[in-house]
């Protein structure tokens, strides 16, 4: 069962949908698919009522019917896709969720997609570059900030990260002693 024209929704602004997973293969004979999840918590899939696939012909909504975990991977079943043949059009496709389905955060908490791409400055006004990646460690996340060939590793602690302004796409940090290499400290 392939997508029908009436199954498509207008895509809307691209920033309303967030990439959440990739369908890597079908699983079993009853329409389950195995995902490569980009979500930190796999249980998120059980709380999202609808996921989306973008095709040239439009955005296809998929109602989540069942969520399982199998050997560390998320397995999904979508309503109306009850056979292995019904999910062939989803293989290797990216799945998206709508921003409105995100769980609310506490003040001072941010989703990674809000932080990636932020311009990072020190509290003395020096431009460090753009936040390109977030590394999860045991104690705290580490922000990888890059400017040209320079790369800074910024611990995501309240002692270092002074301000995050999502609306201005900026982050202000206070480098701790020894955090920046000595050849660059005069610039900061």
PDB file of N, CA and C in Angstrom, residues 67-104:
ATOM      1  N   UNK A  67       5.030   0.725  19.370  1.00  0.00           N
ATOM      2  CA  UNK A  67       6.458   1.000  19.551  1.00  0.00           C
ATOM      3  C   UNK A  67       7.041  -0.140  20.370  1.00  0.00           C
ATOM      4  N   UNK A  68       8.150  -0.688  19.899  1.00  0.00           N
ATOM      5  CA  UNK A  68       8.869  -1.744  20.619  1.00  0.00           C
ATOM      6  C   UNK A  68      10.352  -1.430  20.571  1.00  0.00           C
ATOM      7  N   UNK A  69      11.078  -2.063  21.473  1.00  0.00           N
ATOM      8  CA  UNK A  69      12.536  -2.032  21.396  1.00  0.00           C
ATOM      9  C   UNK A  69      13.016  -3.449  21.158  1.00  0.00           C
ATOM     10  N   UNK A  70      14.007  -3.582  20.297  1.00  0.00           N
ATOM     11  CA  UNK A  70      14.568  -4.899  19.989  1.00  0.00           C
ATOM     12  C   UNK A  70      16.070  -4.742  19.781  1.00  0.00           C
ATOM     13  N   UNK A  71      16.849  -5.325  20.690  1.00  0.00           N
ATOM     14  CA  UNK A  71      18.310  -5.290  20.591  1.00  0.00           C
ATOM     15  C   UNK A  71      18.838  -3.862  20.436  1.00  0.00           C
ATOM     16  N   UNK A  72      18.303  -2.971  21.250  1.00  0.00           N
ATOM     17  CA  UNK A  72      18.793  -1.596  21.251  1.00  0.00           C
ATOM     18  C   UNK A  72      18.258  -0.713  20.138  1.00  0.00           C
ATOM     19  N   UNK A  73      17.384  -1.237  19.311  1.00  0.00           N
ATOM     20  CA  UNK A  73      16.788  -0.447  18.224  1.00  0.00           C
ATOM     21  C   UNK A  73      15.301  -0.263  18.454  1.00  0.00           C
ATOM     22  N   UNK A  74      14.780   0.836  17.964  1.00  0.00           N
ATOM     23  CA  UNK A  74      13.355   1.116  18.059  1.00  0.00           C
ATOM     24  C   UNK A  74      12.654   0.492  16.860  1.00  0.00           C
ATOM     25  N   UNK A  75      11.537  -0.181  17.134  1.00  0.00           N
ATOM     26  CA  UNK A  75      10.690  -0.741  16.084  1.00  0.00           C
ATOM     27  C   UNK A  75       9.356  -0.008  16.135  1.00  0.00           C
ATOM     28  N   UNK A  76       8.874   0.434  14.969  1.00  0.00           N
ATOM     29  CA  UNK A  76       7.600   1.139  14.884  1.00  0.00           C
ATOM     30  C   UNK A  76       6.652   0.419  13.955  1.00  0.00           C
ATOM     31  N   UNK A  77       5.378   0.543  14.272  1.00  0.00           N
ATOM     32  CA  UNK A  77       4.299   0.060  13.407  1.00  0.00           C
ATOM     33  C   UNK A  77       3.368   1.239  13.197  1.00  0.00           C
ATOM     34  N   UNK A  78       3.019   1.506  11.948  1.00  0.00           N
ATOM     35  CA  UNK A  78       2.135   2.611  11.609  1.00  0.00           C
ATOM     36  C   UNK A  78       0.754   2.095  11.248  1.00  0.00           C
ATOM     37  N   UNK A  79      -0.263   2.839  11.649  1.00  0.00           N
ATOM     38  CA  UNK A  79      -1.652   2.472  11.367  1.00  0.00           C
ATOM     39  C   UNK A  79      -1.863   2.338   9.859  1.00  0.00           C
ATOM     40  N   UNK A  80      -2.535   1.257   9.449  1.00  0.00           N
ATOM     41  CA  UNK A  80      -2.857   1.036   8.046  1.00  0.00           C
ATOM     42  C   UNK A  80      -1.734   0.403   7.245  1.00  0.00           C
ATOM     43  N   UNK A  81      -0.619   0.132   7.884  1.00  0.00           N
ATOM     44  CA  UNK A  81       0.507  -0.517   7.207  1.00  0.00           C
ATOM     45  C   UNK A  81       0.761  -1.830   7.951  1.00  0.00           C
ATOM     46  N   UNK A  82       0.028  -2.863   7.507  1.00  0.00           N
ATOM     47  CA  UNK A  82      -0.041  -4.107   8.254  1.00  0.00           C
ATOM     48  C   UNK A  82       0.760  -5.262   7.650  1.00  0.00           C
ATOM     49  N   UNK A  83       1.400  -5.022   6.526  1.00  0.00           N
ATOM     50  CA  UNK A  83       2.181  -6.077   5.868  1.00  0.00           C
ATOM     51  C   UNK A  83       3.548  -5.510   5.492  1.00  0.00           C
ATOM     52  N   UNK A  84       4.487  -6.373   5.280  1.00  0.00           N
ATOM     53  CA  UNK A  84       5.837  -5.951   4.912  1.00  0.00           C
ATOM     54  C   UNK A  84       5.813  -5.115   3.625  1.00  0.00           C
ATOM     55  N   UNK A  85       4.895  -5.450   2.714  1.00  0.00           N
ATOM     56  CA  UNK A  85       4.804  -4.710   1.448  1.00  0.00           C
ATOM     57  C   UNK A  85       4.318  -3.265   1.672  1.00  0.00           C
ATOM     58  N   UNK A  86       3.596  -3.029   2.765  1.00  0.00           N
ATOM     59  CA  UNK A  86       3.041  -1.706   3.051  1.00  0.00           C
ATOM     60  C   UNK A  86       4.079  -0.708   3.546  1.00  0.00           C
ATOM     61  N   UNK A  87       5.277  -1.187   3.889  1.00  0.00           N
ATOM     62  CA  UNK A  87       6.303  -0.271   4.410  1.00  0.00           C
ATOM     63  C   UNK A  87       7.498  -0.114   3.468  1.00  0.00           C
ATOM     64  N   UNK A  88       7.430  -0.764   2.306  1.00  0.00           N
ATOM     65  CA  UNK A  88       8.552  -0.690   1.368  1.00  0.00           C
ATOM     66  C   UNK A  88       8.878   0.745   0.961  1.00  0.00           C
ATOM     67  N   UNK A  89       7.855   1.594   0.846  1.00  0.00           N
ATOM     68  CA  UNK A  89       8.091   2.985   0.441  1.00  0.00           C
ATOM     69  C   UNK A  89       8.737   3.818   1.549  1.00  0.00           C
ATOM     70  N   UNK A  90       8.830   3.256   2.760  1.00  0.00           N
ATOM     71  CA  UNK A  90       9.428   3.979   3.883  1.00  0.00           C
ATOM     72  C   UNK A  90      10.899   3.639   4.102  1.00  0.00           C
ATOM     73  N   UNK A  91      11.380   2.559   3.486  1.00  0.00           N
ATOM     74  CA  UNK A  91      12.751   2.120   3.698  1.00  0.00           C
ATOM     75  C   UNK A  91      13.740   3.185   3.272  1.00  0.00           C
ATOM     76  N   UNK A  92      14.694   3.462   4.151  1.00  0.00           N
ATOM     77  CA  UNK A  92      15.757   4.458   3.965  1.00  0.00           C
ATOM     78  C   UNK A  92      15.235   5.907   3.989  1.00  0.00           C
ATOM     79  N   UNK A  93      13.999   6.102   4.395  1.00  0.00           N
ATOM     80  CA  UNK A  93      13.440   7.454   4.501  1.00  0.00           C
ATOM     81  C   UNK A  93      13.726   8.041   5.879  1.00  0.00           C
ATOM     82  N   UNK A  94      13.797   9.352   5.942  1.00  0.00           N
ATOM     83  CA  UNK A  94      13.961  10.070   7.194  1.00  0.00           C
ATOM     84  C   UNK A  94      12.582  10.345   7.786  1.00  0.00           C
ATOM     85  N   UNK A  95      12.459  10.142   9.084  1.00  0.00           N
ATOM     86  CA  UNK A  95      11.215  10.437   9.791  1.00  0.00           C
ATOM     87  C   UNK A  95      11.355  11.761  10.526  1.00  0.00           C
ATOM     88  N   UNK A  96      10.282  12.527  10.520  1.00  0.00           N
ATOM     89  CA  UNK A  96      10.263  13.833  11.171  1.00  0.00           C
ATOM     90  C   UNK A  96       9.126  13.862  12.186  1.00  0.00           C
ATOM     91  N   UNK A  97       9.296  14.707  13.189  1.00  0.00           N
ATOM     92  CA  UNK A  97       8.222  14.983  14.142  1.00  0.00           C
ATOM     93  C   UNK A  97       7.919  16.472  14.085  1.00  0.00           C
ATOM     94  N   UNK A  98       6.743  16.845  14.511  1.00  0.00           N
ATOM     95  CA  UNK A  98       6.360  18.249  14.542  1.00  0.00           C
ATOM     96  C   UNK A  98       6.851  18.866  15.845  1.00  0.00           C
ATOM     97  N   UNK A  99       7.317  20.112  15.775  1.00  0.00           N
ATOM     98  CA  UNK A  99       7.800  20.809  16.975  1.00  0.00           C
ATOM     99  C   UNK A  99       6.760  20.855  18.088  1.00  0.00           C
ATOM    100  N   UNK A 100       5.493  20.946  17.718  1.00  0.00           N
ATOM    101  CA  UNK A 100       4.442  21.044  18.740  1.00  0.00           C
ATOM    102  C   UNK A 100       4.379  19.799  19.619  1.00  0.00           C
ATOM    103  N   UNK A 101       4.958  18.683  19.174  1.00  0.00           N
ATOM    104  CA  UNK A 101       4.942  17.440  19.932  1.00  0.00           C
ATOM    105  C   UNK A 101       6.126  17.297  20.900  1.00  0.00           C
ATOM    106  N   UNK A 102       6.999  18.294  20.929  1.00  0.00           N
ATOM    107  CA  UNK A 102       8.118  18.259  21.865  1.00  0.00           C
ATOM    108  C   UNK A 102       7.622  18.433  23.290  1.00  0.00           C
ATOM    109  N   UNK A 103       8.258  17.748  24.210  1.00  0.00           N
ATOM    110  CA  UNK A 103       7.938  17.924  25.624  1.00  0.00           C
ATOM    111  C   UNK A 103       8.430  19.297  26.075  1.00  0.00           C
ATOM    112  N   UNK A 104       7.680  19.965  26.939  1.00  0.00           N
ATOM    113  CA  UNK A 104       8.146  21.259  27.447  1.00  0.00           C
ATOM    114  C   UNK A 104       9.395  21.065  28.314  1.00  0.00           C
TER     115      UNK A 104
END
